[in-house]
Amino acid sequence: MARRVLAQVDGGVVFLVLFIGCLGLYNLASAARTLESNVHIAQAVFLMVGILVAAVVISVDYRNLEGLATPIFIAVLGLLVATLLVGKTVNGSKRWLPMGFANLQTSDLAKLAVILMVAKTLHLERPGGHGLTLTDIFRPFNLSRPLLVVLAVIAVSVFGDELKPPEFKRIVGERSVTIARLSKAKPVLEVGRAEAAGLRLRVGGIEDRHALITRVESGHYEVEDLDSPAGVYVNGERVERTRALESGDVLRFGLNPRSEIILSAKIQKLQPFLPWLAVLGGLWLFAAFYSQLKRGGFESRDLVAPIDVVVLPCLLVLVQPDLGTTLVIIAIAFSVILYVGLAPVSLLLLGVFSAASAVLAWFFVLRPYQKQRVLSFLDPGRDLAGAGYHQHQSLIAIGSGQLSGKGYKQGTQTQFSFLPEQQTDFIFSVWGEEHGFLGCALLAGLFAALILAFFRIALRAKDQFGALLVVGVAAMFFWHTVVNMLMVLQLAPVVGVPLPLWSYGGSFLVTAMIGVGIALNVGARRYVF
């Protein structure tokens, strides 16, 4: 059986993946020349590991993945939660889970988990002649969402800000950096110049013991001025002895703006809505139970709707924060839904809902540095030294390559380190500078051929579950490739989406190779029964 499966593996896909991967190592060696790091060697090791993992994936009948999809999904959700709790923070984002020998970017695994669960959930649907409807996707009377609302209300009511302790952040450039926290164990934060101060500020006008910030109780905080001559200011107003604090307040100690910090207490913002959420969740849960009992009982599909398996990991990834991966996960799921078929009216309504969600996200979800990236994309010249710097340097690099490029390891933007993140997000810019338009066209053609080969496998799959798995893999490669290339060409905002098989990073490279293994598995078994 193993030999029969191996004989049916799509050689064209294997060649394209290995060729693109080797080109990526060749290009990464040039990008690594000025980094004083052997990232290309590490990437070669990751590629070998990915090939071995892909071989293991091919050896297991993909139909077994249907039964394993739920346990894998739950395990990935657990890893995402663990990342938020004990993950490694880099540049203000907590995306990496230390594994001893390496750091695992768990959001990459979330893409595969979503592909598995969406394929499992949608292949059981039997859309009518006009395709899936929003009711099929959202299933408003499934038990999972009202149950989560009720559990969330209970958790916040019982544990309060122990779930999300208040943070004090400083704005550094375009990022917000956490510099202190309050908790039940450490409810008092002393601010001043002294060595023992919990929040030490080395700016003019600060006393050794300047102020105290206190967690009075869950969700309630206050600042006390310790008779400092320069004073304490909240939102520009001087504090007279003590003052209650609200999430979003800007605190300044003295007159120096370098002493400003921002209080972020998300649970505090949520608490006024808890009674309404409790009523909503209770009524929704009752309606869901009544609806299912009226239908004559419960099935597994009555618990998890297609939208659930997308929303849960997206929320956990978004709070890391990782907007780029969140958008990619949504795009992958939407691509699979479109493949199954979506009713025209539902497609229109979904578009309206997405537009409304984007507006709400702008005002209530996106962080300042993320907004700056969007504004710099819309107006490239507004902040070339700040949020627009990356894309500006990328355009210079790619444009200077002209038709045939400057030659291998001859790109000035790359070799003189003007190009930021040249080994990860902007690896395509290195290639464009050194190999020009012709080299870029070749690479785009190779990725297009690989993605089309995935779709060919999907069309020939012997069952819908296998077809949906491969469509998900194709969508993952498509959206990563398109968004990354548009990003470096200043045709999309910078959202930190890597180029498959090219950008340095073991987590996504191995994830991509697992996807390749799934696609080859489905293709090889269309003749094996």
Short mmCIF file of C-alpha atoms in Angstrom, two decimals:
data_model
loop_
_atom_site.label_atom_id
_atom_site.label_comp_id
_atom_site.label_asym_id
_atom_site.label_seq_id
_atom_site.Cartn_x
_atom_site.Cartn_y
_atom_site.Cartn_z
CA MET A 1 0.00 0.00 0.00
CA ALA A 2 2.81 2.42 0.92
CA ARG A 3 4.53 1.81 -2.43
CA ARG A 4 1.27 2.37 -4.32
CA VAL A 5 0.75 5.67 -2.52
CA LEU A 6 4.35 6.76 -3.08
CA ALA A 7 4.06 5.97 -6.78
CA GLN A 8 1.06 8.31 -7.09
CA VAL A 9 2.70 11.34 -5.38
CA ASP A 10 2.52 14.37 -7.68
CA GLY A 11 6.08 14.80 -8.93
CA GLY A 12 5.34 18.24 -10.33
CA VAL A 13 4.36 19.59 -6.92
CA VAL A 14 7.42 17.99 -5.30
CA PHE A 15 9.70 19.61 -7.89
CA LEU A 16 8.10 23.05 -7.52
CA VAL A 17 8.28 22.97 -3.73
CA LEU A 18 11.94 21.86 -3.68
CA PHE A 19 12.93 24.31 -6.43
CA ILE A 20 11.20 27.27 -4.74
CA GLY A 21 12.67 26.24 -1.38
CA CYS A 22 16.22 26.00 -2.78
CA LEU A 23 15.84 29.38 -4.50
CA GLY A 24 14.75 30.74 -1.13
CA LEU A 25 17.92 29.43 0.55
CA TYR A 26 20.04 30.92 -2.25
CA ASN A 27 18.34 34.30 -1.78
CA LEU A 28 18.46 34.13 2.02
CA ALA A 29 22.22 33.59 1.91
CA SER A 30 22.52 36.98 0.24
CA ALA A 31 20.18 38.63 2.73
CA ALA A 32 22.14 37.08 5.63
CA ARG A 33 25.48 38.43 4.44
CA THR A 34 25.14 41.70 6.38
CA LEU A 35 23.31 40.19 9.36
CA GLU A 36 26.40 38.39 10.67
CA SER A 37 24.17 35.36 11.09
CA ASN A 38 23.87 32.00 9.35
CA VAL A 39 20.10 32.19 9.01
CA HIS A 40 20.28 30.47 5.62
CA ILE A 41 21.90 27.42 7.26
CA ALA A 42 19.26 27.35 9.98
CA GLN A 43 16.60 27.68 7.27
CA ALA A 44 18.10 24.72 5.40
CA VAL A 45 17.77 22.66 8.60
CA PHE A 46 14.14 23.79 8.96
CA LEU A 47 13.50 22.82 5.33
CA MET A 48 14.92 19.33 5.92
CA VAL A 49 12.75 18.94 9.01
CA GLY A 50 9.76 20.13 6.98
CA ILE A 51 10.46 17.55 4.28
CA LEU A 52 10.62 14.76 6.87
CA VAL A 53 7.38 15.93 8.51
CA ALA A 54 5.69 16.15 5.10
CA ALA A 55 6.78 12.57 4.37
CA VAL A 56 5.18 11.42 7.64
CA VAL A 57 1.98 13.31 6.76
CA ILE A 58 1.85 11.60 3.35
CA SER A 59 2.18 8.17 4.95
CA VAL A 60 -1.01 8.61 7.00
CA ASP A 61 -4.32 8.32 5.12
CA TYR A 62 -5.77 11.84 5.03
CA ARG A 63 -9.25 10.45 5.84
CA ASN A 64 -7.96 9.85 9.39
CA LEU A 65 -7.57 13.62 9.72
CA GLU A 66 -11.34 14.00 9.88
CA GLY A 67 -11.43 12.20 13.22
CA LEU A 68 -8.24 13.91 14.42
CA ALA A 69 -9.36 17.42 13.41
CA THR A 70 -11.15 18.23 16.68
CA PRO A 71 -8.35 17.01 19.02
CA ILE A 72 -5.78 18.87 16.90
CA PHE A 73 -7.92 22.03 16.99
CA ILE A 74 -8.31 21.85 20.78
CA ALA A 75 -4.56 21.25 21.20
CA VAL A 76 -3.72 24.29 19.05
CA LEU A 77 -6.16 26.44 21.04
CA GLY A 78 -4.35 25.27 24.16
CA LEU A 79 -0.99 26.28 22.66
CA LEU A 80 -2.40 29.71 21.75
CA VAL A 81 -3.61 30.21 25.32
CA ALA A 82 -0.23 29.04 26.67
CA THR A 83 1.48 31.57 24.39
CA LEU A 84 -0.57 34.39 25.89
CA LEU A 85 0.25 33.21 29.41
CA VAL A 86 3.93 32.25 29.24
CA GLY A 87 4.97 33.20 25.72
CA LYS A 88 8.06 35.18 24.77
CA THR A 89 7.48 38.88 24.10
CA VAL A 90 9.35 40.44 21.18
CA ASN A 91 8.73 44.05 20.06
CA GLY A 92 5.60 44.25 22.18
CA SER A 93 3.99 41.08 20.74
CA LYS A 94 3.65 37.77 22.56
CA ARG A 95 3.66 35.31 19.65
CA TRP A 96 6.34 32.76 20.48
CA LEU A 97 6.13 29.82 22.86
CA PRO A 98 9.55 28.72 24.21
CA MET A 99 10.10 25.01 23.54
CA GLY A 100 13.63 24.67 24.94
CA PHE A 101 15.48 24.11 21.68
CA ALA A 102 13.45 26.69 19.70
CA ASN A 103 10.59 29.17 19.85
CA LEU A 104 7.31 28.00 18.32
CA GLN A 105 5.06 30.58 16.65
CA THR A 106 1.76 28.93 17.55
CA SER A 107 -0.33 31.17 15.28
CA ASP A 108 1.15 29.32 12.29
CA LEU A 109 -0.29 26.05 13.56
CA ALA A 110 -3.67 27.79 13.90
CA LYS A 111 -3.83 28.08 10.10
CA LEU A 112 -3.61 24.30 9.70
CA ALA A 113 -6.06 23.71 12.55
CA VAL A 114 -8.61 26.01 10.90
CA ILE A 115 -8.15 24.28 7.53
CA LEU A 116 -8.82 20.89 9.14
CA MET A 117 -11.89 22.04 11.07
CA VAL A 118 -13.42 24.05 8.23
CA ALA A 119 -12.96 21.10 5.87
CA LYS A 120 -14.49 18.71 8.41
CA THR A 121 -17.42 21.03 9.14
CA LEU A 122 -18.26 22.12 5.59
CA HIS A 123 -17.99 18.77 3.90
CA LEU A 124 -20.92 17.62 6.05
CA GLU A 125 -23.04 20.50 4.74
CA ARG A 126 -25.38 19.88 1.85
CA PRO A 127 -25.91 23.34 0.33
CA GLY A 128 -28.92 23.85 -1.87
CA GLY A 129 -28.80 24.77 -5.51
CA HIS A 130 -27.79 28.35 -4.66
CA GLY A 131 -24.99 27.41 -2.24
CA LEU A 132 -24.41 27.90 1.46
CA THR A 133 -26.36 30.57 3.31
CA LEU A 134 -25.31 32.70 6.26
CA THR A 135 -27.49 30.48 8.44
CA ASP A 136 -25.40 27.46 7.37
CA ILE A 137 -22.20 29.31 8.29
CA PHE A 138 -23.23 31.07 11.49
CA ARG A 139 -25.91 28.67 12.82
CA PRO A 140 -27.19 31.18 15.40
CA PHE A 141 -28.79 28.50 17.59
CA ASN A 142 -25.68 26.37 18.04
CA LEU A 143 -24.74 25.96 21.68
CA SER A 144 -21.08 27.00 21.55
CA ARG A 145 -21.38 30.78 21.26
CA PRO A 146 -24.05 31.46 23.92
CA LEU A 147 -22.24 29.01 26.21
CA LEU A 148 -18.98 30.93 25.71
CA VAL A 149 -20.74 34.23 26.48
CA VAL A 150 -22.12 32.82 29.75
CA LEU A 151 -18.76 31.31 30.74
CA ALA A 152 -16.97 34.58 29.93
CA VAL A 153 -19.38 36.56 32.14
CA ILE A 154 -18.86 34.08 34.99
CA ALA A 155 -15.06 34.16 34.59
CA VAL A 156 -14.86 37.97 34.59
CA SER A 157 -17.27 38.22 37.52
CA VAL A 158 -15.33 35.70 39.62
CA PHE A 159 -11.71 36.46 38.70
CA GLY A 160 -11.96 40.08 37.51
CA ASP A 161 -8.72 41.68 36.38
CA GLU A 162 -6.74 38.58 37.37
CA LEU A 163 -7.71 37.40 33.88
CA LYS A 164 -6.23 40.51 32.30
CA PRO A 165 -4.24 42.59 34.82
CA PRO A 166 -4.03 46.33 34.15
CA GLU A 167 -0.90 47.34 32.23
CA PHE A 168 1.01 50.58 32.09
CA LYS A 169 2.44 51.21 28.64
CA ARG A 170 4.83 53.67 27.07
CA ILE A 171 4.64 54.64 23.41
CA VAL A 172 7.99 54.03 21.74
CA GLY A 173 7.98 55.15 18.13
CA GLU A 174 5.00 53.38 16.61
CA ARG A 175 4.74 50.66 19.29
CA SER A 176 3.28 50.48 22.78
CA VAL A 177 5.54 48.73 25.29
CA THR A 178 4.34 47.35 28.63
CA ILE A 179 6.54 48.69 31.44
CA ALA A 180 4.56 47.71 34.59
CA ARG A 181 1.53 45.76 35.81
CA LEU A 182 -0.71 45.69 38.85
CA SER A 183 -2.10 42.49 40.31
CA LYS A 184 -3.77 41.09 43.38
CA ALA A 185 -0.35 39.90 44.55
CA LYS A 186 1.31 43.28 43.85
CA PRO A 187 -1.45 45.88 44.16
CA VAL A 188 0.83 48.91 44.72
CA LEU A 189 3.28 50.41 42.23
CA GLU A 190 5.69 53.08 43.43
CA VAL A 191 6.82 55.60 40.82
CA GLY A 192 10.05 57.60 41.17
CA ARG A 193 13.80 57.78 40.67
CA ALA A 194 14.76 55.48 43.56
CA GLU A 195 16.37 52.11 42.87
CA ALA A 196 13.54 50.38 44.73
CA ALA A 197 10.77 52.04 42.70
CA GLY A 198 8.52 49.60 40.89
CA LEU A 199 8.37 52.03 37.98
CA ARG A 200 11.68 53.91 37.81
CA LEU A 201 11.69 57.07 35.70
CA ARG A 202 15.00 58.79 34.97
CA VAL A 203 13.78 62.15 33.69
CA GLY A 204 14.02 65.65 35.08
CA GLY A 205 11.63 66.73 37.82
CA ILE A 206 11.00 63.26 39.22
CA GLU A 207 11.38 62.71 42.96
CA ASP A 208 12.80 59.53 44.52
CA ARG A 209 9.25 58.72 45.69
CA HIS A 210 7.02 60.65 43.31
CA ALA A 211 3.68 58.81 43.27
CA LEU A 212 1.83 55.60 44.10
CA ILE A 213 -0.49 53.72 41.75
CA THR A 214 -2.83 51.35 43.61
CA ARG A 215 -5.17 48.54 42.66
CA VAL A 216 -7.99 49.29 45.13
CA GLU A 217 -9.99 46.25 44.04
CA SER A 218 -10.71 44.36 40.85
CA GLY A 219 -11.34 46.93 38.11
CA HIS A 220 -10.69 49.99 40.32
CA TYR A 221 -7.37 51.86 40.42
CA GLU A 222 -6.09 55.20 41.67
CA VAL A 223 -2.97 57.36 41.63
CA GLU A 224 -1.65 59.29 44.64
CA ASP A 225 0.73 62.25 44.45
CA LEU A 226 3.34 61.94 47.23
CA ASP A 227 3.61 65.74 47.64
CA SER A 228 5.92 66.06 44.65
CA PRO A 229 6.70 69.67 43.63
CA ALA A 230 6.38 68.86 39.91
CA GLY A 231 3.06 67.09 40.45
CA VAL A 232 1.19 64.23 38.81
CA TYR A 233 -1.07 64.79 35.81
CA VAL A 234 -3.89 62.65 34.41
CA ASN A 235 -5.04 63.58 30.92
CA GLY A 236 -3.36 66.96 31.38
CA GLU A 237 -5.03 67.81 34.71
CA ARG A 238 -2.99 67.99 37.89
CA VAL A 239 -3.93 65.48 40.57
CA GLU A 240 -4.93 66.88 43.96
CA ARG A 241 -3.66 64.18 46.32
CA THR A 242 -5.50 61.15 44.81
CA ARG A 243 -7.54 60.39 41.72
CA ALA A 244 -9.37 57.35 40.34
CA LEU A 245 -8.03 55.99 37.07
CA GLU A 246 -9.87 54.74 34.00
CA SER A 247 -8.55 52.56 31.19
CA GLY A 248 -6.94 54.75 28.56
CA ASP A 249 -5.90 57.53 30.97
CA VAL A 250 -2.57 59.20 30.17
CA LEU A 251 -0.46 59.77 33.29
CA ARG A 252 2.45 62.23 33.38
CA PHE A 253 4.81 62.64 36.34
CA GLY A 254 6.09 66.20 36.32
CA LEU A 255 6.25 68.32 33.18
CA ASN A 256 8.53 66.16 31.03
CA PRO A 257 6.49 64.35 28.30
CA ARG A 258 9.01 61.48 28.46
CA SER A 259 7.42 60.48 31.76
CA GLU A 260 4.02 59.77 30.18
CA ILE A 261 2.47 56.33 30.57
CA ILE A 262 -0.93 54.95 29.53
CA LEU A 263 -3.19 52.74 31.65
CA SER A 264 -4.68 49.79 29.75
CA ALA A 265 -7.32 47.92 31.79
CA LYS A 266 -9.51 45.97 29.38
CA ILE A 267 -11.53 44.19 32.05
CA GLN A 268 -12.44 47.57 33.51
CA LYS A 269 -13.98 48.57 30.17
CA LEU A 270 -15.95 45.33 30.03
CA GLN A 271 -17.39 45.36 33.56
CA PRO A 272 -20.26 47.89 32.94
CA PHE A 273 -21.59 45.59 30.21
CA LEU A 274 -21.51 42.39 32.29
CA PRO A 275 -25.21 42.51 33.38
CA TRP A 276 -26.36 42.98 29.78
CA LEU A 277 -24.02 40.23 28.55
CA ALA A 278 -25.34 37.91 31.26
CA VAL A 279 -28.94 38.51 30.17
CA LEU A 280 -28.04 38.16 26.47
CA GLY A 281 -26.05 34.98 27.04
CA GLY A 282 -28.75 33.40 29.22
CA LEU A 283 -31.57 34.13 26.75
CA TRP A 284 -29.44 33.01 23.80
CA LEU A 285 -28.48 29.77 25.56
CA PHE A 286 -32.12 29.05 26.46
CA ALA A 287 -33.21 29.68 22.84
CA ALA A 288 -30.44 27.40 21.54
CA PHE A 289 -31.42 24.54 23.89
CA TYR A 290 -35.11 24.96 23.02
CA SER A 291 -34.37 24.97 19.30
CA GLN A 292 -32.29 21.79 19.47
CA LEU A 293 -34.81 19.97 21.70
CA LYS A 294 -37.62 20.95 19.33
CA ARG A 295 -35.67 19.34 16.50
CA GLY A 296 -35.50 16.11 18.47
CA GLY A 297 -32.04 16.01 20.01
CA PHE A 298 -28.45 17.07 19.72
CA GLU A 299 -25.80 16.23 17.14
CA SER A 300 -22.13 17.17 17.03
CA ARG A 301 -22.88 19.78 14.35
CA ASP A 302 -25.25 21.46 16.80
CA LEU A 303 -22.30 22.43 18.98
CA VAL A 304 -19.70 23.80 16.55
CA ALA A 305 -20.64 26.00 13.61
CA PRO A 306 -18.23 26.79 10.74
CA ILE A 307 -17.80 30.34 12.05
CA ASP A 308 -16.81 29.06 15.51
CA VAL A 309 -13.71 27.27 14.28
CA VAL A 310 -12.54 30.52 12.66
CA VAL A 311 -13.46 33.06 15.34
CA LEU A 312 -11.89 31.28 18.35
CA PRO A 313 -8.31 31.02 17.01
CA CYS A 314 -8.60 34.46 15.39
CA LEU A 315 -9.42 36.08 18.73
CA LEU A 316 -6.51 34.34 20.45
CA VAL A 317 -4.11 35.39 17.66
CA LEU A 318 -5.45 38.95 17.49
CA VAL A 319 -4.69 39.67 21.15
CA GLN A 320 -1.02 38.63 20.78
CA PRO A 321 -1.28 40.99 18.74
CA ASP A 322 -0.85 39.54 15.23
CA LEU A 323 -3.22 41.25 12.81
CA GLY A 324 -1.59 39.80 9.68
CA THR A 325 -2.04 36.17 10.72
CA THR A 326 -5.62 36.91 11.84
CA LEU A 327 -6.50 38.30 8.42
CA VAL A 328 -4.83 35.35 6.67
CA ILE A 329 -6.81 32.83 8.74
CA ILE A 330 -10.06 34.64 7.86
CA ALA A 331 -9.08 34.74 4.17
CA ILE A 332 -8.27 31.01 4.14
CA ALA A 333 -11.62 30.10 5.69
CA PHE A 334 -13.50 32.43 3.34
CA SER A 335 -11.73 30.88 0.33
CA VAL A 336 -12.86 27.38 1.35
CA ILE A 337 -16.42 28.67 1.85
CA LEU A 338 -16.39 30.19 -1.63
CA TYR A 339 -15.18 26.87 -3.06
CA VAL A 340 -18.13 25.07 -1.47
CA GLY A 341 -20.43 27.77 -2.80
CA LEU A 342 -22.12 30.77 -1.18
CA ALA A 343 -25.59 32.03 -2.07
CA PRO A 344 -25.42 35.45 -3.83
CA VAL A 345 -27.57 37.20 -1.22
CA SER A 346 -25.47 35.73 1.58
CA LEU A 347 -22.29 36.82 -0.21
CA LEU A 348 -23.62 40.39 -0.41
CA LEU A 349 -24.64 40.40 3.26
CA LEU A 350 -21.28 38.96 4.26
CA GLY A 351 -19.55 41.75 2.34
CA VAL A 352 -21.62 44.38 4.16
CA PHE A 353 -20.90 42.70 7.50
CA SER A 354 -17.16 42.61 6.72
CA ALA A 355 -17.13 46.31 5.82
CA ALA A 356 -18.93 47.18 9.06
CA SER A 357 -16.51 45.00 11.03
CA ALA A 358 -13.56 46.80 9.43
CA VAL A 359 -14.93 50.17 10.54
CA LEU A 360 -15.49 48.92 14.10
CA ALA A 361 -12.02 47.36 14.14
CA TRP A 362 -10.47 50.70 13.18
CA PHE A 363 -11.99 52.46 16.17
CA PHE A 364 -11.96 49.70 18.79
CA VAL A 365 -9.44 46.97 17.87
CA LEU A 366 -6.46 48.31 15.92
CA ARG A 367 -3.54 49.61 17.94
CA PRO A 368 -1.91 52.98 17.20
CA TYR A 369 1.07 51.49 15.34
CA GLN A 370 -1.29 49.36 13.20
CA LYS A 371 -3.30 52.46 12.27
CA GLN A 372 -0.06 54.22 11.38
CA ARG A 373 0.80 51.43 8.95
CA VAL A 374 -2.59 51.72 7.24
CA LEU A 375 -2.32 55.53 7.04
CA SER A 376 1.21 55.24 5.64
CA PHE A 377 -0.11 52.84 2.98
CA LEU A 378 -2.87 55.29 1.99
CA ASP A 379 -0.43 58.24 2.05
CA PRO A 380 3.07 56.83 1.41
CA GLY A 381 4.84 60.15 1.93
CA ARG A 382 3.35 61.04 5.32
CA ASP A 383 5.96 59.33 7.53
CA LEU A 384 8.93 58.06 5.54
CA ALA A 385 11.15 58.05 8.62
CA GLY A 386 8.63 56.13 10.74
CA ALA A 387 5.72 53.87 9.77
CA GLY A 388 6.42 54.25 6.03
CA TYR A 389 10.17 53.56 6.24
CA HIS A 390 10.03 49.81 5.55
CA GLN A 391 7.98 50.05 2.37
CA HIS A 392 9.88 53.11 1.12
CA GLN A 393 13.20 51.28 1.36
CA SER A 394 11.61 48.20 -0.20
CA LEU A 395 10.45 50.20 -3.23
CA ILE A 396 13.92 51.69 -3.64
CA ALA A 397 15.43 48.19 -3.56
CA ILE A 398 13.01 46.64 -6.06
CA GLY A 399 13.05 49.67 -8.36
CA SER A 400 16.83 49.77 -8.45
CA GLY A 401 16.84 46.20 -9.75
CA GLN A 402 15.25 47.38 -13.03
CA LEU A 403 14.94 44.65 -15.68
CA SER A 404 17.60 42.09 -14.80
CA GLY A 405 18.88 43.16 -11.37
CA LYS A 406 22.22 44.18 -9.91
CA GLY A 407 23.49 40.64 -9.49
CA TYR A 408 23.76 38.15 -6.66
CA LYS A 409 24.99 39.79 -3.42
CA GLN A 410 25.38 43.10 -5.27
CA GLY A 411 22.23 44.85 -4.03
CA THR A 412 23.20 48.06 -2.22
CA GLN A 413 19.96 48.35 -0.22
CA THR A 414 20.47 44.81 1.04
CA GLN A 415 24.22 44.72 1.54
CA PHE A 416 24.37 48.12 3.28
CA SER A 417 21.44 47.19 5.57
CA PHE A 418 19.06 49.93 4.39
CA LEU A 419 16.36 47.29 3.87
CA PRO A 420 14.70 46.37 7.19
CA GLU A 421 13.57 42.82 8.02
CA GLN A 422 15.27 41.68 4.83
CA GLN A 423 15.44 38.05 5.95
CA THR A 424 11.72 37.78 6.84
CA ASP A 425 8.90 40.07 5.68
CA PHE A 426 10.94 41.82 2.96
CA ILE A 427 12.86 38.86 1.57
CA PHE A 428 11.18 39.38 -1.83
CA SER A 429 12.73 42.88 -1.99
CA VAL A 430 16.20 41.31 -1.81
CA TRP A 431 15.37 39.14 -4.80
CA GLY A 432 13.88 42.06 -6.74
CA GLU A 433 16.97 44.22 -6.22
CA GLU A 434 19.42 41.51 -7.24
CA HIS A 435 17.42 39.83 -10.05
CA GLY A 436 15.16 42.57 -11.34
CA PHE A 437 11.77 42.35 -13.00
CA LEU A 438 12.65 39.13 -14.82
CA GLY A 439 13.58 37.38 -11.59
CA CYS A 440 10.39 38.62 -9.88
CA ALA A 441 8.29 37.41 -12.80
CA LEU A 442 9.98 33.99 -12.60
CA LEU A 443 9.29 33.68 -8.87
CA ALA A 444 5.67 34.82 -9.23
CA GLY A 445 5.23 32.28 -12.02
CA LEU A 446 6.63 29.47 -9.85
CA PHE A 447 4.25 30.29 -7.00
CA ALA A 448 1.34 30.55 -9.43
CA ALA A 449 2.20 27.14 -10.90
CA LEU A 450 2.37 25.61 -7.41
CA ILE A 451 -0.99 27.06 -6.34
CA LEU A 452 -2.64 25.94 -9.60
CA ALA A 453 -1.18 22.46 -9.06
CA PHE A 454 -2.84 22.39 -5.62
CA PHE A 455 -6.19 23.31 -7.18
CA ARG A 456 -5.73 20.58 -9.80
CA ILE A 457 -5.29 18.06 -6.98
CA ALA A 458 -8.43 19.43 -5.27
CA LEU A 459 -10.51 19.07 -8.44
CA ARG A 460 -9.38 15.46 -8.84
CA ALA A 461 -9.85 14.45 -5.18
CA LYS A 462 -12.08 11.45 -4.64
CA ASP A 463 -14.10 13.02 -1.82
CA GLN A 464 -15.17 16.48 -0.68
CA PHE A 465 -13.21 16.37 2.56
CA GLY A 466 -9.94 15.83 0.69
CA ALA A 467 -10.82 18.52 -1.83
CA LEU A 468 -11.53 21.06 0.90
CA LEU A 469 -8.26 20.23 2.67
CA VAL A 470 -6.26 20.95 -0.47
CA VAL A 471 -8.24 24.12 -1.23
CA GLY A 472 -7.35 25.32 2.28
CA VAL A 473 -3.66 24.61 1.66
CA ALA A 474 -3.82 26.36 -1.73
CA ALA A 475 -5.53 29.36 -0.08
CA MET A 476 -2.82 29.50 2.59
CA PHE A 477 -0.07 29.64 -0.05
CA PHE A 478 -2.06 32.06 -2.24
CA TRP A 479 -2.85 34.64 0.45
CA HIS A 480 0.64 34.53 1.95
CA THR A 481 2.25 34.97 -1.44
CA VAL A 482 -0.06 37.70 -2.72
CA VAL A 483 -0.18 39.72 0.51
CA ASN A 484 3.60 39.56 0.99
CA MET A 485 4.35 40.65 -2.58
CA LEU A 486 1.77 43.44 -2.48
CA MET A 487 3.12 44.51 0.91
CA VAL A 488 6.71 44.95 -0.29
CA LEU A 489 5.45 46.76 -3.42
CA GLN A 490 3.50 49.24 -1.23
CA LEU A 491 0.21 47.97 -2.66
CA ALA A 492 -0.96 46.70 0.77
CA PRO A 493 -0.25 47.75 4.37
CA VAL A 494 2.62 46.12 6.25
CA VAL A 495 0.97 43.30 8.24
CA GLY A 496 3.91 40.95 8.79
CA VAL A 497 2.88 38.12 6.45
CA PRO A 498 5.87 35.92 5.43
CA LEU A 499 6.53 34.57 1.94
CA PRO A 500 6.05 30.76 1.89
CA LEU A 501 9.26 28.69 1.68
CA TRP A 502 11.31 31.93 1.51
CA SER A 503 10.97 34.07 4.63
CA TYR A 504 13.23 32.99 7.46
CA GLY A 505 11.40 31.19 10.26
CA GLY A 506 11.08 27.55 11.19
CA SER A 507 7.48 27.59 12.43
CA PHE A 508 5.89 28.75 9.19
CA LEU A 509 8.28 26.79 6.98
CA VAL A 510 7.38 23.52 8.72
CA THR A 511 3.70 24.54 8.71
CA ALA A 512 3.87 25.15 4.95
CA MET A 513 5.54 21.76 4.42
CA ILE A 514 2.81 20.04 6.46
CA GLY A 515 0.32 21.70 4.12
CA VAL A 516 2.26 20.39 1.13
CA GLY A 517 2.21 16.92 2.68
CA ILE A 518 -1.58 17.07 3.10
CA ALA A 519 -2.05 18.11 -0.52
CA LEU A 520 0.24 15.34 -1.82
CA ASN A 521 -1.54 12.86 0.46
CA VAL A 522 -4.93 13.70 -1.05
CA GLY A 523 -3.55 13.57 -4.58
CA ALA A 524 -1.78 10.25 -4.12
CA ARG A 525 -4.82 8.49 -2.64
CA ARG A 526 -7.31 9.34 -5.34
CA TYR A 527 -6.37 6.02 -6.96
CA VAL A 528 -6.07 4.07 -3.69
CA PHE A 529 -9.26 2.66 -2.10
#
